[in-house]
PDB file of C-alpha atoms and ligand atoms in Angstrom:
ATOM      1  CA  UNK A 999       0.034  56.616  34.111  1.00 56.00           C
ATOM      2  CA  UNK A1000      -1.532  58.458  31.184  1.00 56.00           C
ATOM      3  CA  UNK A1001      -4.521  56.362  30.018  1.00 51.00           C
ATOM      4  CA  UNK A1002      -5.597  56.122  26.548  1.00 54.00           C
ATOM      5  CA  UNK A1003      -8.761  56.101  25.110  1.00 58.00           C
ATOM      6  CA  UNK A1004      -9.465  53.161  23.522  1.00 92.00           C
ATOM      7  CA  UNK A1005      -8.916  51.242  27.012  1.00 96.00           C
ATOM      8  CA  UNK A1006     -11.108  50.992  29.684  1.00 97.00           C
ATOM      9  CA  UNK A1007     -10.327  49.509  33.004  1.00 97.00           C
ATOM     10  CA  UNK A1008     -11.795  46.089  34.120  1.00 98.00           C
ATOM     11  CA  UNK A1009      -9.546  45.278  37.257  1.00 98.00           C
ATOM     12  CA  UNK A1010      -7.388  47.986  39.193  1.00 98.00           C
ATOM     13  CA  UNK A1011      -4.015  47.200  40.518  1.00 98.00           C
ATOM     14  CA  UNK A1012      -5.997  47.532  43.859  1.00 98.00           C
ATOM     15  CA  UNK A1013      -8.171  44.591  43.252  1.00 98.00           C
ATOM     16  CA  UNK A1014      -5.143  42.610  41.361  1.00 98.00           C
ATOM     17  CA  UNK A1015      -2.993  42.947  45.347  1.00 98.00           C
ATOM     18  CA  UNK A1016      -5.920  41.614  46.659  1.00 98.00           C
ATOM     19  CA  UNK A1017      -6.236  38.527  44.286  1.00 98.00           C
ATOM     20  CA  UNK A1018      -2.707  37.902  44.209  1.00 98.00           C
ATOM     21  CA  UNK A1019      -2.626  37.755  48.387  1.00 98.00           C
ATOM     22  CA  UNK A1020      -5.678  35.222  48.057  1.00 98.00           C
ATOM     23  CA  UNK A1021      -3.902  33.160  45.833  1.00 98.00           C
ATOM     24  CA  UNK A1022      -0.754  33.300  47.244  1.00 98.00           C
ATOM     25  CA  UNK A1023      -2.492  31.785  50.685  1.00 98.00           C
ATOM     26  CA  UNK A1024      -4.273  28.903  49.004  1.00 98.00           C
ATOM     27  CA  UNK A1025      -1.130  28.221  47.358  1.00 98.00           C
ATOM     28  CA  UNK A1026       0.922  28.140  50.283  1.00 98.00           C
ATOM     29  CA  UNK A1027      -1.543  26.237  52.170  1.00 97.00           C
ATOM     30  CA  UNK A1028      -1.381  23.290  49.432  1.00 98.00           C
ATOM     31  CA  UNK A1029       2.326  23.314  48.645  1.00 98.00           C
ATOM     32  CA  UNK A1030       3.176  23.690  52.736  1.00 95.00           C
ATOM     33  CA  UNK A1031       5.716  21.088  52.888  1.00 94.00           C
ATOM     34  CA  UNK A1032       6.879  21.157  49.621  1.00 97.00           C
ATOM     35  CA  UNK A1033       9.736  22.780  47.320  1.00 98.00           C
ATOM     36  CA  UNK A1034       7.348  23.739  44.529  1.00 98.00           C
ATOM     37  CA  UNK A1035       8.991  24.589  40.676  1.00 98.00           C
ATOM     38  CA  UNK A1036       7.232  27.659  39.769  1.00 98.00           C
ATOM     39  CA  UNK A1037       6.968  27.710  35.621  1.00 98.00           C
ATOM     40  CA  UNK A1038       5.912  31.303  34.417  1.00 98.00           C
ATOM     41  CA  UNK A1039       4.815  31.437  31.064  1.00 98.00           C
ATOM     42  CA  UNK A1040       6.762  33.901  29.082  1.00 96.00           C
ATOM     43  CA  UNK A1041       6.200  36.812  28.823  1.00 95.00           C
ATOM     44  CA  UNK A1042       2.863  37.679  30.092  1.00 96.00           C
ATOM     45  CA  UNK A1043       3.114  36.120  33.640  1.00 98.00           C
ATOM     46  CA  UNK A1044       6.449  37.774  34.451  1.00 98.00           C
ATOM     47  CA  UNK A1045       4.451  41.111  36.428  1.00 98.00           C
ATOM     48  CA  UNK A1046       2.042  38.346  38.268  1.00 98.00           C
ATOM     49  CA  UNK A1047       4.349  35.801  38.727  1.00 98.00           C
ATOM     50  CA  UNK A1048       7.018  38.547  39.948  1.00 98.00           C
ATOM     51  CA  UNK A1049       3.868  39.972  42.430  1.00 98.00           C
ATOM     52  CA  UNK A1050       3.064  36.413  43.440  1.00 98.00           C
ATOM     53  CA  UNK A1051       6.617  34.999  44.405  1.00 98.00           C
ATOM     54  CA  UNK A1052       7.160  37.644  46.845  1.00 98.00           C
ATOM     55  CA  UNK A1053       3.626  36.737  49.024  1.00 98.00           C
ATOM     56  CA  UNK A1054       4.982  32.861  49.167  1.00 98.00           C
ATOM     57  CA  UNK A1055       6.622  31.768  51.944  1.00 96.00           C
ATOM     58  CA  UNK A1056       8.016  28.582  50.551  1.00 97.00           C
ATOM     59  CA  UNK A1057      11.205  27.424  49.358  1.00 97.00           C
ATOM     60  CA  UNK A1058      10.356  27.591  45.701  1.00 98.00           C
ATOM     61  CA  UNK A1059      12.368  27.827  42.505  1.00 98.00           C
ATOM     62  CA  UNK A1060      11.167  29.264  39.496  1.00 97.00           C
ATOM     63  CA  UNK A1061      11.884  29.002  35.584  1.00 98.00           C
ATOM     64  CA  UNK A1062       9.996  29.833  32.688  1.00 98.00           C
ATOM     65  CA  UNK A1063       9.114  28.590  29.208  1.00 98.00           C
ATOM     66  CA  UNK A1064       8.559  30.397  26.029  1.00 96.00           C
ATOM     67  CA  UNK A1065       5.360  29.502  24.179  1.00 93.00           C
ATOM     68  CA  UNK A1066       4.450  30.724  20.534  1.00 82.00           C
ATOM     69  CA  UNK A1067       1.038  31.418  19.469  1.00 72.00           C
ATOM     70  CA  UNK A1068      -0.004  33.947  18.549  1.00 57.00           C
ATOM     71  CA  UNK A1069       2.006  36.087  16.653  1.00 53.00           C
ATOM     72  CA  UNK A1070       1.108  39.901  16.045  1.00 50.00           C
ATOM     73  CA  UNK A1071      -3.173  38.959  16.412  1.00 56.00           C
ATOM     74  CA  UNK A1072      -5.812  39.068  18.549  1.00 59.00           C
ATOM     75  CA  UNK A1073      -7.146  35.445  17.933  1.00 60.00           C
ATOM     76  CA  UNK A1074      -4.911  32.357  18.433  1.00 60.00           C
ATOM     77  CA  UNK A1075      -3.562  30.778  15.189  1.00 62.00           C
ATOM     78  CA  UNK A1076      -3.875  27.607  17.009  1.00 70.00           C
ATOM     79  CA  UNK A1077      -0.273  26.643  16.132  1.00 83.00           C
ATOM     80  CA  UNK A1078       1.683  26.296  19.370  1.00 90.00           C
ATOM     81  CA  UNK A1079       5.335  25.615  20.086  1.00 91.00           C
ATOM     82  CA  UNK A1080       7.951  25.533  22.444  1.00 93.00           C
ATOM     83  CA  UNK A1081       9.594  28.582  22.086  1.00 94.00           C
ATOM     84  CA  UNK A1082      12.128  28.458  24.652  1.00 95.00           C
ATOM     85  CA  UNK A1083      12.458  25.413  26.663  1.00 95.00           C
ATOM     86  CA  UNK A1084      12.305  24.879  30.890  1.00 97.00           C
ATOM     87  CA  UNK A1085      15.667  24.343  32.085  1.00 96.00           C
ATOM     88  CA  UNK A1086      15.361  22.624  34.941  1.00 97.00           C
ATOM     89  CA  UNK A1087      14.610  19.191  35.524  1.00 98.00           C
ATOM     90  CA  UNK A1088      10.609  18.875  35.819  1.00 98.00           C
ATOM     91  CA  UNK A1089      10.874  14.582  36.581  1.00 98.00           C
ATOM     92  CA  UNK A1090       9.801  14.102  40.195  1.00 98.00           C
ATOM     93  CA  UNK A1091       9.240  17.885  40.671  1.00 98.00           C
ATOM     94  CA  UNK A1092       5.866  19.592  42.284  1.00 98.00           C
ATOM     95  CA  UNK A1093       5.393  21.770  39.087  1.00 98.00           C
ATOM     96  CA  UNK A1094       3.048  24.848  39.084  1.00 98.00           C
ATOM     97  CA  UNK A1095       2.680  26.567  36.148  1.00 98.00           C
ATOM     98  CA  UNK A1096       2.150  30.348  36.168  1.00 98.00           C
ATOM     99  CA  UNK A1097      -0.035  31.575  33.287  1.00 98.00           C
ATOM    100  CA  UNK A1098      -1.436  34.956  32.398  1.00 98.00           C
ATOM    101  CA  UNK A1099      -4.595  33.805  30.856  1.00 98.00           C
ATOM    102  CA  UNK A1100      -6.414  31.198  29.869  1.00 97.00           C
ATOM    103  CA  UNK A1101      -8.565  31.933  26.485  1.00 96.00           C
ATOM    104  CA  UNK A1102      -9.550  28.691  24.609  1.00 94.00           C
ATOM    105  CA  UNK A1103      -6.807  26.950  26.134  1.00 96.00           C
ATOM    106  CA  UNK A1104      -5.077  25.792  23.031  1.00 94.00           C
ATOM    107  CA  UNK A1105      -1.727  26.938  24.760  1.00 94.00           C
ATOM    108  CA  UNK A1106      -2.005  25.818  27.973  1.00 96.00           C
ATOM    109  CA  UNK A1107      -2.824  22.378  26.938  1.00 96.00           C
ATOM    110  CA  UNK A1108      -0.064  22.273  24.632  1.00 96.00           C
ATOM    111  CA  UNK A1109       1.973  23.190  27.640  1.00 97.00           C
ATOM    112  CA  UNK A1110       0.442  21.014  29.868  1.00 98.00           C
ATOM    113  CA  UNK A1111       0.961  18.156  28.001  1.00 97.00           C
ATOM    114  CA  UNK A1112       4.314  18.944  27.169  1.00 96.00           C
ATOM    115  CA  UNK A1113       5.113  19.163  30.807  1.00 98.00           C
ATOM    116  CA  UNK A1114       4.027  15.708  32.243  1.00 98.00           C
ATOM    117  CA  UNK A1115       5.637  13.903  29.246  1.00 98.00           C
ATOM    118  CA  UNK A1116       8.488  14.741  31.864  1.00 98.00           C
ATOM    119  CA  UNK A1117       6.493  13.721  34.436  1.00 98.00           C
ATOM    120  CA  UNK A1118       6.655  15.519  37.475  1.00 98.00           C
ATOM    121  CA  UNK A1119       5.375  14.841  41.043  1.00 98.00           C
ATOM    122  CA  UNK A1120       2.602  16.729  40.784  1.00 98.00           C
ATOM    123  CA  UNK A1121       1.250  19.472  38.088  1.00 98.00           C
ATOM    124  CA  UNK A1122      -0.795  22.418  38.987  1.00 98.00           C
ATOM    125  CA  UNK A1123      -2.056  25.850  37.284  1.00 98.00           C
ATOM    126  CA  UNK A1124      -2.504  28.933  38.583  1.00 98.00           C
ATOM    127  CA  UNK A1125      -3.751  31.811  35.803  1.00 98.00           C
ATOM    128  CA  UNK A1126      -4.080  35.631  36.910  1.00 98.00           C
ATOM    129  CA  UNK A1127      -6.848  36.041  34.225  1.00 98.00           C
ATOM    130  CA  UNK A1128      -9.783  33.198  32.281  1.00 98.00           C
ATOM    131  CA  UNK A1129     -11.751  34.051  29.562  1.00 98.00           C
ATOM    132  CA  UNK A1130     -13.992  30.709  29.709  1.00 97.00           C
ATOM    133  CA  UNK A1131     -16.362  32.440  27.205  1.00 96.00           C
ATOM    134  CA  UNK A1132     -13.988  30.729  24.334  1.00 94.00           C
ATOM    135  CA  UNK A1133     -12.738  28.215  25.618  1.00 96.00           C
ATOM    136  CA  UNK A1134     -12.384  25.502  22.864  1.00 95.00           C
ATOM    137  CA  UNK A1135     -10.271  23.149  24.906  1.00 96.00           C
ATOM    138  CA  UNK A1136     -11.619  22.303  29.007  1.00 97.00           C
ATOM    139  CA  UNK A1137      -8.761  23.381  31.072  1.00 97.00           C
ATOM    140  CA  UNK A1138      -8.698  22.971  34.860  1.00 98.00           C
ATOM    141  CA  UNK A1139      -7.305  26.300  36.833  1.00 98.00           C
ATOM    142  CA  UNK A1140      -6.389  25.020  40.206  1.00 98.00           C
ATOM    143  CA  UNK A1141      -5.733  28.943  41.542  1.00 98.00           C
ATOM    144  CA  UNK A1142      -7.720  31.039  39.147  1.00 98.00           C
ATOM    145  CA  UNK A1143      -7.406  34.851  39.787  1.00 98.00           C
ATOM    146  CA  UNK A1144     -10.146  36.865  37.866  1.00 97.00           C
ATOM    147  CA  UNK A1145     -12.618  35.410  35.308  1.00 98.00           C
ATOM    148  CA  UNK A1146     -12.669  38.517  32.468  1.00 97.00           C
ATOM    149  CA  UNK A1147     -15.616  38.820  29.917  1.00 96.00           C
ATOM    150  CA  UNK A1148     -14.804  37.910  26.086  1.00 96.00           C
ATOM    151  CA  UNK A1149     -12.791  41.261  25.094  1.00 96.00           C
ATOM    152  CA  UNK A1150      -9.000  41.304  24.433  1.00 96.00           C
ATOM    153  CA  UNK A1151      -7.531  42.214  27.775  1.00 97.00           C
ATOM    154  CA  UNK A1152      -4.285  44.194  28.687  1.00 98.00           C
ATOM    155  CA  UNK A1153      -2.470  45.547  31.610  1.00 98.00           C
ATOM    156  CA  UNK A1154      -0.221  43.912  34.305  1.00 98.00           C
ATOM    157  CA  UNK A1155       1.801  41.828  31.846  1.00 98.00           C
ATOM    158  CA  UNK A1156      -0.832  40.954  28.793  1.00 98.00           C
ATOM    159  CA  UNK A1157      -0.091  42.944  25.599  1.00 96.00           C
ATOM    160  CA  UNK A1158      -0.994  43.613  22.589  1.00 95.00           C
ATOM    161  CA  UNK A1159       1.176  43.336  19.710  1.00 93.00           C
ATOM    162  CA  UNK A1160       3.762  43.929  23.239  1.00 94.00           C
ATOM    163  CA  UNK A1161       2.401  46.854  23.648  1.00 95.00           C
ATOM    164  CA  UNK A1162       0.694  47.600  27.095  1.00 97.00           C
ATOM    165  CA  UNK A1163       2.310  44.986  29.445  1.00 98.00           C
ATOM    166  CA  UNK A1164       3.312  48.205  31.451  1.00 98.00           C
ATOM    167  CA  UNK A1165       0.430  49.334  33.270  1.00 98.00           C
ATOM    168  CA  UNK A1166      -0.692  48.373  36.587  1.00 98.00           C
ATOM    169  CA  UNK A1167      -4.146  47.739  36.305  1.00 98.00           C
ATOM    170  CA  UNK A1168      -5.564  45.431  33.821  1.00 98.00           C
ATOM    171  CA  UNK A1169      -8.011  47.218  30.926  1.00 98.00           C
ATOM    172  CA  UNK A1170     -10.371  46.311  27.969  1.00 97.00           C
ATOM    173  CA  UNK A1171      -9.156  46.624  24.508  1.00 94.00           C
ATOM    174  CA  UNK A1172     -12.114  48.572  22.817  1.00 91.00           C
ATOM    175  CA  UNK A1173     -12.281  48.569  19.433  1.00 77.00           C
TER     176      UNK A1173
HETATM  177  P1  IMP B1085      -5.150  30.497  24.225  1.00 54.56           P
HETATM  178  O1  IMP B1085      -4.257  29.469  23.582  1.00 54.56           O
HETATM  179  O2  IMP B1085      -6.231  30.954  23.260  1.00 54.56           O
HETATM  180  O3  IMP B1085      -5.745  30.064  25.536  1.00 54.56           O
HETATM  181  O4  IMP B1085      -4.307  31.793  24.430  1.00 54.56           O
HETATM  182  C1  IMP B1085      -3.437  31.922  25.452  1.00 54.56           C
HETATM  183  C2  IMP B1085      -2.392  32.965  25.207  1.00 54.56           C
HETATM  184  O5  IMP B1085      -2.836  33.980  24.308  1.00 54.56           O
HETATM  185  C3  IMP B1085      -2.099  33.653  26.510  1.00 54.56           C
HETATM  186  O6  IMP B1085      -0.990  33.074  27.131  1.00 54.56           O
HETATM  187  C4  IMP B1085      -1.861  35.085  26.093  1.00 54.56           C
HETATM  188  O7  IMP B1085      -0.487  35.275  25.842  1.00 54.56           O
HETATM  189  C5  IMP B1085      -2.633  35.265  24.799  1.00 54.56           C
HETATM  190  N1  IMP B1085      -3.945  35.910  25.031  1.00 54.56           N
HETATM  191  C6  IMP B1085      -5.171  35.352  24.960  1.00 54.56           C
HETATM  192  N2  IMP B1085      -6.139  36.231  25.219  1.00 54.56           N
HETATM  193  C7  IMP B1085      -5.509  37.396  25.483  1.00 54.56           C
HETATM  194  C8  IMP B1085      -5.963  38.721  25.868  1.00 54.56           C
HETATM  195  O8  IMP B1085      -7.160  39.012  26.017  1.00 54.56           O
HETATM  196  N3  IMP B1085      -4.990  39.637  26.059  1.00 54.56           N
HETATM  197  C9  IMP B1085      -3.654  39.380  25.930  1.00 54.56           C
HETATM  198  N4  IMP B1085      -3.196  38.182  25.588  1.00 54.56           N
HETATM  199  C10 IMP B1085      -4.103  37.200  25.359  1.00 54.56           C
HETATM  200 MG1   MG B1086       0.698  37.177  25.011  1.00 54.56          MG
END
């Protein structure tokens, strides 16, 4: 993959298997018995959550919800909406919600919310990436894979402007 300048690599695609195989055991240790509803957040979590699904051994399902943000911007507008709603029912269900990263947690808490309004059984999150540097809302990451430093991150399914999602390790936007 033909690197370019401006980005410069935080987590390889090495140290991402490795994350996503310790994550993968503590979630299949805690969801054992269970017929967890994976939610991926679209789009971001679609190369994790596509990595991740394959390591449990569980008899999951999976859907996803569309969240709006951010737009075509590095910081959050802080205006967050259901872009494309869950489809399955979520009442009574052992939810898990698959996120890309965490930042100031505007989003997640949105989508948290959102979510046990429908209350399900139980409601978990498990983010590839946290940026707790900015948080601005406290979030609790039951499976948390790396913690990043306060830079715009891409790689592995995070873009920019939706550029970026393609490559397999996860990089620093440098300005
Ligand atoms: P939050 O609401 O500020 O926590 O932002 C969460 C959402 O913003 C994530 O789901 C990402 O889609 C996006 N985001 C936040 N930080 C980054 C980043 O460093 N790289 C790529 N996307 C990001
Ligand atoms: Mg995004």
């Amino acid at each position: 993959m033909v690197c370019q300048p401006q980005l410069k690599i935080l987590v390889s695609h090495g140290e991402i298997a490795e994350a996503v195989d310790r994550l993968a055991r503590e979630i299949k240790r805690d969801y054992q018995d269970k017929q967890p509803l994976l939610i991926g957040v679209l789009k971001g979590s679609f190369v994790f959550m596509a990595d991740l699904i394959r390591q449990l051994d569980l008899p999951l399902e999976l859907d996803f919800v569309g969240i709006s943000s951010y737009g075509a911007a590095r910081e959050s507008s802080g205006k967050v909406k259901i872009a494309q709603e869950v489809q399955s029912p979520v009442k009574g269900r052992d939810v898990l919600v698959i996120e890309d990263i965490v930042d100031t947690g505007i989003t997640i808490s949105f989508l948290l919310h959102y979510l046990k309004k429908k209350r399900p059984a139980s409601l978990k999150l498990c983010a590839l990436t946290d940026k707790p540097s900015r948080r601005r809302i406290p979030v609790q990451i039951d499976y948390r894979g790396f913690t990043v430093p306060n830079k715009f991150v891409v790689g592995y399914g995070l873009d920019f402007n939706q550029m970026f999602r393609n490559l397999p390790d996860i990089y620093a936007l440098e300005d």
